[in-house]
mmCIF file with all atom_site columns, C-alpha atoms in Angstrom:
data_model
loop_
_atom_site.group_PDB
_atom_site.id
_atom_site.type_symbol
_atom_site.label_atom_id
_atom_site.label_alt_id
_atom_site.label_comp_id
_atom_site.label_asym_id
_atom_site.label_entity_id
_atom_site.label_seq_id
_atom_site.pdbx_PDB_ins_code
_atom_site.Cartn_x
_atom_site.Cartn_y
_atom_site.Cartn_z
_atom_site.occupancy
_atom_site.B_iso_or_equiv
_atom_site.pdbx_formal_charge
_atom_site.auth_seq_id
_atom_site.auth_comp_id
_atom_site.auth_asym_id
_atom_site.auth_atom_id
_atom_site.pdbx_PDB_model_num
ATOM 1   C CA . VAL F 1 1   ? -10.006 40.747 155.484 1.00 84.00 ? 9   VAL F CA 1
ATOM 2   C CA . GLN F 1 2   ? -9.913  36.870 153.812 1.00 91.00 ? 10  GLN F CA 1
ATOM 3   C CA . LEU F 1 3   ? -8.122  37.665 150.507 1.00 94.00 ? 11  LEU F CA 1
ATOM 4   C CA . GLN F 1 4   ? -8.495  34.785 147.863 1.00 94.00 ? 12  GLN F CA 1
ATOM 5   C CA . ALA F 1 5   ? -6.337  34.986 144.739 1.00 95.00 ? 13  ALA F CA 1
ATOM 6   C CA . SER F 1 6   ? -6.928  33.480 141.920 1.00 96.00 ? 14  SER F CA 1
ATOM 7   C CA . GLY F 1 7   ? -6.041  33.429 137.998 1.00 97.00 ? 15  GLY F CA 1
ATOM 8   C CA . GLY F 1 8   ? -2.318  31.967 137.823 1.00 97.00 ? 16  GLY F CA 1
ATOM 9   C CA . GLY F 1 9   ? -0.879  29.536 135.762 1.00 97.00 ? 17  GLY F CA 1
ATOM 10  C CA . LEU F 1 10  ? 1.900   27.582 133.394 1.00 97.00 ? 18  LEU F CA 1
ATOM 11  C CA . VAL F 1 11  ? 2.097   30.056 130.994 1.00 97.00 ? 19  VAL F CA 1
ATOM 12  C CA . GLN F 1 12  ? 4.861   31.334 128.131 1.00 97.00 ? 20  GLN F CA 1
ATOM 13  C CA . ALA F 1 13  ? 7.017   33.883 128.062 1.00 97.00 ? 21  ALA F CA 1
ATOM 14  C CA . GLY F 1 14  ? 5.524   36.829 126.046 1.00 97.00 ? 22  GLY F CA 1
ATOM 15  C CA . ASP F 1 15  ? 2.351   35.498 127.201 1.00 97.00 ? 23  ASP F CA 1
ATOM 16  C CA . SER F 1 16  ? -0.364  37.337 129.047 1.00 97.00 ? 24  SER F CA 1
ATOM 17  C CA . LEU F 1 17  ? -1.966  36.181 132.730 1.00 97.00 ? 25  LEU F CA 1
ATOM 18  C CA . ARG F 1 18  ? -4.826  38.286 134.888 1.00 98.00 ? 26  ARG F CA 1
ATOM 19  C CA . LEU F 1 19  ? -4.726  37.816 138.283 1.00 98.00 ? 27  LEU F CA 1
ATOM 20  C CA . SER F 1 20  ? -7.732  38.572 140.727 1.00 97.00 ? 28  SER F CA 1
ATOM 21  C CA . CYS F 1 21  ? -8.034  38.744 144.577 1.00 96.00 ? 29  CYS F CA 1
ATOM 22  C CA . ALA F 1 22  ? -11.717 38.897 146.164 1.00 95.00 ? 30  ALA F CA 1
ATOM 23  C CA . ALA F 1 23  ? -11.928 40.316 149.439 1.00 93.00 ? 31  ALA F CA 1
ATOM 24  C CA . ASP F 1 24  ? -14.613 39.468 151.933 1.00 88.00 ? 32  ASP F CA 1
ATOM 25  C CA . GLU F 1 25  ? -14.508 42.642 153.466 1.00 77.00 ? 33  GLU F CA 1
ATOM 26  C CA . TYR F 1 26  ? -17.933 44.888 153.225 1.00 74.00 ? 34  TYR F CA 1
ATOM 27  C CA . THR F 1 27  ? -15.736 47.689 153.616 1.00 81.00 ? 35  THR F CA 1
ATOM 28  C CA . PHE F 1 28  ? -12.943 47.012 151.403 1.00 86.00 ? 36  PHE F CA 1
ATOM 29  C CA . ASN F 1 29  ? -13.174 50.398 149.904 1.00 86.00 ? 37  ASN F CA 1
ATOM 30  C CA . ASN F 1 30  ? -10.752 51.335 153.116 1.00 90.00 ? 38  ASN F CA 1
ATOM 31  C CA . TYR F 1 31  ? -7.986  48.855 152.279 1.00 93.00 ? 39  TYR F CA 1
ATOM 32  C CA . VAL F 1 32  ? -5.274  50.123 150.258 1.00 96.00 ? 40  VAL F CA 1
ATOM 33  C CA . MET F 1 33  ? -4.383  46.914 148.726 1.00 96.00 ? 41  MET F CA 1
ATOM 34  C CA . GLY F 1 34  ? -1.456  45.163 146.583 1.00 97.00 ? 42  GLY F CA 1
ATOM 35  C CA . TRP F 1 35  ? 0.960   42.165 145.508 1.00 98.00 ? 43  TRP F CA 1
ATOM 36  C CA . PHE F 1 36  ? 3.589   40.648 146.578 1.00 98.00 ? 44  PHE F CA 1
ATOM 37  C CA . ARG F 1 37  ? 5.511   37.990 144.700 1.00 98.00 ? 45  ARG F CA 1
ATOM 38  C CA . GLN F 1 38  ? 7.597   35.257 146.364 1.00 98.00 ? 46  GLN F CA 1
ATOM 39  C CA . ALA F 1 39  ? 10.157  33.086 143.941 1.00 97.00 ? 47  ALA F CA 1
ATOM 40  C CA . PRO F 1 40  ? 11.509  30.152 144.074 1.00 93.00 ? 48  PRO F CA 1
ATOM 41  C CA . GLY F 1 41  ? 14.220  30.067 146.800 1.00 95.00 ? 49  GLY F CA 1
ATOM 42  C CA . LYS F 1 42  ? 14.192  33.970 147.244 1.00 96.00 ? 50  LYS F CA 1
ATOM 43  C CA . ASP F 1 43  ? 12.276  36.612 149.533 1.00 96.00 ? 51  ASP F CA 1
ATOM 44  C CA . ARG F 1 44  ? 8.638   38.044 149.190 1.00 97.00 ? 52  ARG F CA 1
ATOM 45  C CA . GLU F 1 45  ? 9.595   40.978 147.509 1.00 97.00 ? 53  GLU F CA 1
ATOM 46  C CA . PHE F 1 46  ? 6.838   43.987 146.574 1.00 98.00 ? 54  PHE F CA 1
ATOM 47  C CA . VAL F 1 47  ? 5.047   44.418 142.805 1.00 98.00 ? 55  VAL F CA 1
ATOM 48  C CA . ALA F 1 48  ? 2.682   46.834 143.249 1.00 98.00 ? 56  ALA F CA 1
ATOM 49  C CA . VAL F 1 49  ? 0.655   48.774 145.846 1.00 98.00 ? 57  VAL F CA 1
ATOM 50  C CA . ILE F 1 50  ? -3.258  50.830 144.592 1.00 97.00 ? 58  ILE F CA 1
ATOM 51  C CA . ASN F 1 51  ? -4.671  53.434 146.610 1.00 96.00 ? 59  ASN F CA 1
ATOM 52  C CA . LEU F 1 52  ? -8.697  53.670 147.963 1.00 95.00 ? 60  LEU F CA 1
ATOM 53  C CA . SER F 1 53  ? -10.487 54.931 145.455 1.00 94.00 ? 61  SER F CA 1
ATOM 54  C CA . GLY F 1 54  ? -8.122  52.860 142.718 1.00 95.00 ? 62  GLY F CA 1
ATOM 55  C CA . THR F 1 55  ? -6.529  56.796 141.171 1.00 96.00 ? 63  THR F CA 1
ATOM 56  C CA . ARG F 1 56  ? -3.063  56.280 142.466 1.00 96.00 ? 64  ARG F CA 1
ATOM 57  C CA . THR F 1 57  ? -0.427  53.533 141.858 1.00 97.00 ? 65  THR F CA 1
ATOM 58  C CA . TYR F 1 58  ? 2.917   52.400 142.661 1.00 97.00 ? 66  TYR F CA 1
ATOM 59  C CA . TYR F 1 59  ? 5.102   50.188 140.997 1.00 98.00 ? 67  TYR F CA 1
ATOM 60  C CA . ALA F 1 60  ? 7.993   47.763 141.898 1.00 97.00 ? 68  ALA F CA 1
ATOM 61  C CA . ASP F 1 61  ? 11.088  48.667 139.005 1.00 96.00 ? 69  ASP F CA 1
ATOM 62  C CA . SER F 1 62  ? 11.352  45.134 138.222 1.00 94.00 ? 70  SER F CA 1
ATOM 63  C CA . VAL F 1 63  ? 7.266   45.819 136.268 1.00 96.00 ? 71  VAL F CA 1
ATOM 64  C CA . LYS F 1 64  ? 6.300   49.288 135.780 1.00 96.00 ? 72  LYS F CA 1
ATOM 65  C CA . GLY F 1 65  ? 5.012   48.729 132.517 1.00 96.00 ? 73  GLY F CA 1
ATOM 66  C CA . ARG F 1 66  ? 3.898   45.382 131.910 1.00 97.00 ? 74  ARG F CA 1
ATOM 67  C CA . PHE F 1 67  ? 1.991   45.249 135.137 1.00 98.00 ? 75  PHE F CA 1
ATOM 68  C CA . THR F 1 68  ? -0.839  47.318 135.855 1.00 98.00 ? 76  THR F CA 1
ATOM 69  C CA . ILE F 1 69  ? -2.989  46.741 139.152 1.00 98.00 ? 77  ILE F CA 1
ATOM 70  C CA . SER F 1 70  ? -6.407  47.712 139.543 1.00 98.00 ? 78  SER F CA 1
ATOM 71  C CA . ARG F 1 71  ? -9.623  47.448 142.100 1.00 97.00 ? 79  ARG F CA 1
ATOM 72  C CA . ASP F 1 72  ? -13.150 47.523 141.430 1.00 95.00 ? 80  ASP F CA 1
ATOM 73  C CA . ASN F 1 73  ? -14.476 48.484 144.765 1.00 94.00 ? 81  ASN F CA 1
ATOM 74  C CA . ALA F 1 74  ? -18.222 47.626 144.240 1.00 93.00 ? 82  ALA F CA 1
ATOM 75  C CA . LYS F 1 75  ? -17.032 43.711 143.475 1.00 93.00 ? 83  LYS F CA 1
ATOM 76  C CA . ASN F 1 76  ? -14.696 43.531 146.505 1.00 94.00 ? 84  ASN F CA 1
ATOM 77  C CA . ALA F 1 77  ? -12.335 43.149 143.799 1.00 95.00 ? 85  ALA F CA 1
ATOM 78  C CA . VAL F 1 78  ? -8.078  44.082 143.003 1.00 97.00 ? 86  VAL F CA 1
ATOM 79  C CA . ASN F 1 79  ? -6.391  42.669 140.215 1.00 98.00 ? 87  ASN F CA 1
ATOM 80  C CA . LEU F 1 80  ? -3.226  42.625 138.466 1.00 98.00 ? 88  LEU F CA 1
ATOM 81  C CA . GLN F 1 81  ? -3.293  42.553 134.904 1.00 98.00 ? 89  GLN F CA 1
ATOM 82  C CA . ILE F 1 82  ? 0.666   40.810 133.552 1.00 97.00 ? 90  ILE F CA 1
ATOM 83  C CA . ASP F 1 83  ? 1.411   41.355 130.222 1.00 97.00 ? 91  ASP F CA 1
ATOM 84  C CA . SER F 1 84  ? 4.404   40.472 128.196 1.00 97.00 ? 92  SER F CA 1
ATOM 85  C CA . LEU F 1 85  ? 5.420   37.805 131.515 1.00 97.00 ? 93  LEU F CA 1
ATOM 86  C CA . LYS F 1 86  ? 8.768   36.559 131.384 1.00 96.00 ? 94  LYS F CA 1
ATOM 87  C CA . PRO F 1 87  ? 10.574  33.603 132.979 1.00 96.00 ? 95  PRO F CA 1
ATOM 88  C CA . GLU F 1 88  ? 12.231  35.973 135.816 1.00 96.00 ? 96  GLU F CA 1
ATOM 89  C CA . ASP F 1 89  ? 8.106   36.294 136.921 1.00 97.00 ? 97  ASP F CA 1
ATOM 90  C CA . THR F 1 90  ? 7.675   32.687 137.742 1.00 97.00 ? 98  THR F CA 1
ATOM 91  C CA . ALA F 1 91  ? 6.622   32.913 141.704 1.00 98.00 ? 99  ALA F CA 1
ATOM 92  C CA . VAL F 1 92  ? 3.961   32.884 143.840 1.00 98.00 ? 100 VAL F CA 1
ATOM 93  C CA . TYR F 1 93  ? 1.992   36.269 143.764 1.00 98.00 ? 101 TYR F CA 1
ATOM 94  C CA . TYR F 1 94  ? -0.261  37.134 147.118 1.00 98.00 ? 102 TYR F CA 1
ATOM 95  C CA . CYS F 1 95  ? -2.754  39.577 147.806 1.00 97.00 ? 103 CYS F CA 1
ATOM 96  C CA . VAL F 1 96  ? -2.296  41.297 150.153 1.00 96.00 ? 104 VAL F CA 1
ATOM 97  C CA . ALA F 1 97  ? -4.611  44.310 152.249 1.00 95.00 ? 105 ALA F CA 1
ATOM 98  C CA . ASP F 1 98  ? -3.263  47.777 154.311 1.00 94.00 ? 106 ASP F CA 1
ATOM 99  C CA . ARG F 1 99  ? -5.470  48.884 156.944 1.00 90.00 ? 107 ARG F CA 1
ATOM 100 C CA . SER F 1 100 ? -4.634  52.188 156.320 1.00 87.00 ? 108 SER F CA 1
ATOM 101 C CA . ARG F 1 101 ? -6.112  54.497 154.425 1.00 85.00 ? 109 ARG F CA 1
ATOM 102 C CA . VAL F 1 102 ? -4.036  55.492 152.740 1.00 89.00 ? 110 VAL F CA 1
ATOM 103 C CA . VAL F 1 103 ? -0.833  54.193 150.928 1.00 90.00 ? 111 VAL F CA 1
ATOM 104 C CA . ASN F 1 104 ? 2.314   53.618 153.707 1.00 89.00 ? 112 ASN F CA 1
ATOM 105 C CA . ILE F 1 105 ? 5.006   55.382 152.111 1.00 91.00 ? 113 ILE F CA 1
ATOM 106 C CA . LYS F 1 106 ? 7.226   52.431 153.089 1.00 93.00 ? 114 LYS F CA 1
ATOM 107 C CA . TYR F 1 107 ? 4.945   50.660 151.203 1.00 94.00 ? 115 TYR F CA 1
ATOM 108 C CA . ALA F 1 108 ? 7.183   48.223 149.811 1.00 94.00 ? 116 ALA F CA 1
ATOM 109 C CA . SER F 1 109 ? 7.613   46.113 153.246 1.00 95.00 ? 117 SER F CA 1
ATOM 110 C CA . ASP F 1 110 ? 6.000   43.537 153.436 1.00 94.00 ? 118 ASP F CA 1
ATOM 111 C CA . ARG F 1 111 ? 5.250   44.606 157.222 1.00 94.00 ? 119 ARG F CA 1
ATOM 112 C CA . GLU F 1 112 ? 2.557   47.483 155.931 1.00 94.00 ? 120 GLU F CA 1
ATOM 113 C CA . TYR F 1 113 ? 0.588   44.447 155.195 1.00 95.00 ? 121 TYR F CA 1
ATOM 114 C CA . GLU F 1 114 ? -2.028  42.968 157.892 1.00 93.00 ? 122 GLU F CA 1
ATOM 115 C CA . ASP F 1 115 ? -3.846  40.537 155.646 1.00 94.00 ? 123 ASP F CA 1
ATOM 116 C CA . TRP F 1 116 ? -2.914  38.230 153.125 1.00 96.00 ? 124 TRP F CA 1
ATOM 117 C CA . GLY F 1 117 ? -3.964  35.227 150.553 1.00 94.00 ? 125 GLY F CA 1
ATOM 118 C CA . GLN F 1 118 ? -3.011  32.377 150.311 1.00 92.00 ? 126 GLN F CA 1
ATOM 119 C CA . GLY F 1 119 ? -1.253  32.971 146.516 1.00 94.00 ? 127 GLY F CA 1
ATOM 120 C CA . THR F 1 120 ? -1.216  31.628 143.390 1.00 97.00 ? 128 THR F CA 1
ATOM 121 C CA . LEU F 1 121 ? 0.794   30.159 141.382 1.00 98.00 ? 129 LEU F CA 1
ATOM 122 C CA . VAL F 1 122 ? 2.508   31.833 137.890 1.00 98.00 ? 130 VAL F CA 1
ATOM 123 C CA . THR F 1 123 ? 5.305   29.307 136.337 1.00 98.00 ? 131 THR F CA 1
ATOM 124 C CA . VAL F 1 124 ? 6.560   31.117 133.304 1.00 97.00 ? 132 VAL F CA 1
ATOM 125 C CA . SER F 1 125 ? 8.322   28.823 130.238 1.00 97.00 ? 133 SER F CA 1
ATOM 126 C CA . SER F 1 126 ? 11.049  30.177 128.127 1.00 92.00 ? 134 SER F CA 1
#
């Protein structure tokens, strides 16, 4: 599945941002979807994942309470609502897809995701 992320930009600390990811696959609702991010000079890290129906979500501890992942299977899209942005949220955010039909126990590992979008840059100024 090809993924196209959008919605990044330059924002101030405390602002909100909504990232979106569009998939071109008509079987989108068969994919577990997620987001990773990579800050400058740092390793890529897991952000959030959502199951096929959108009823289960998991988050990295660093974003719990501020980030919300959701999906719209009718539109082949997954979103990431980011509130109370912090400078440490500055990163390229990647939309990812796992061809499994269930959220893998190793959902925080980037090895579990076969398809990656091109990334969208979020820059948070203090």
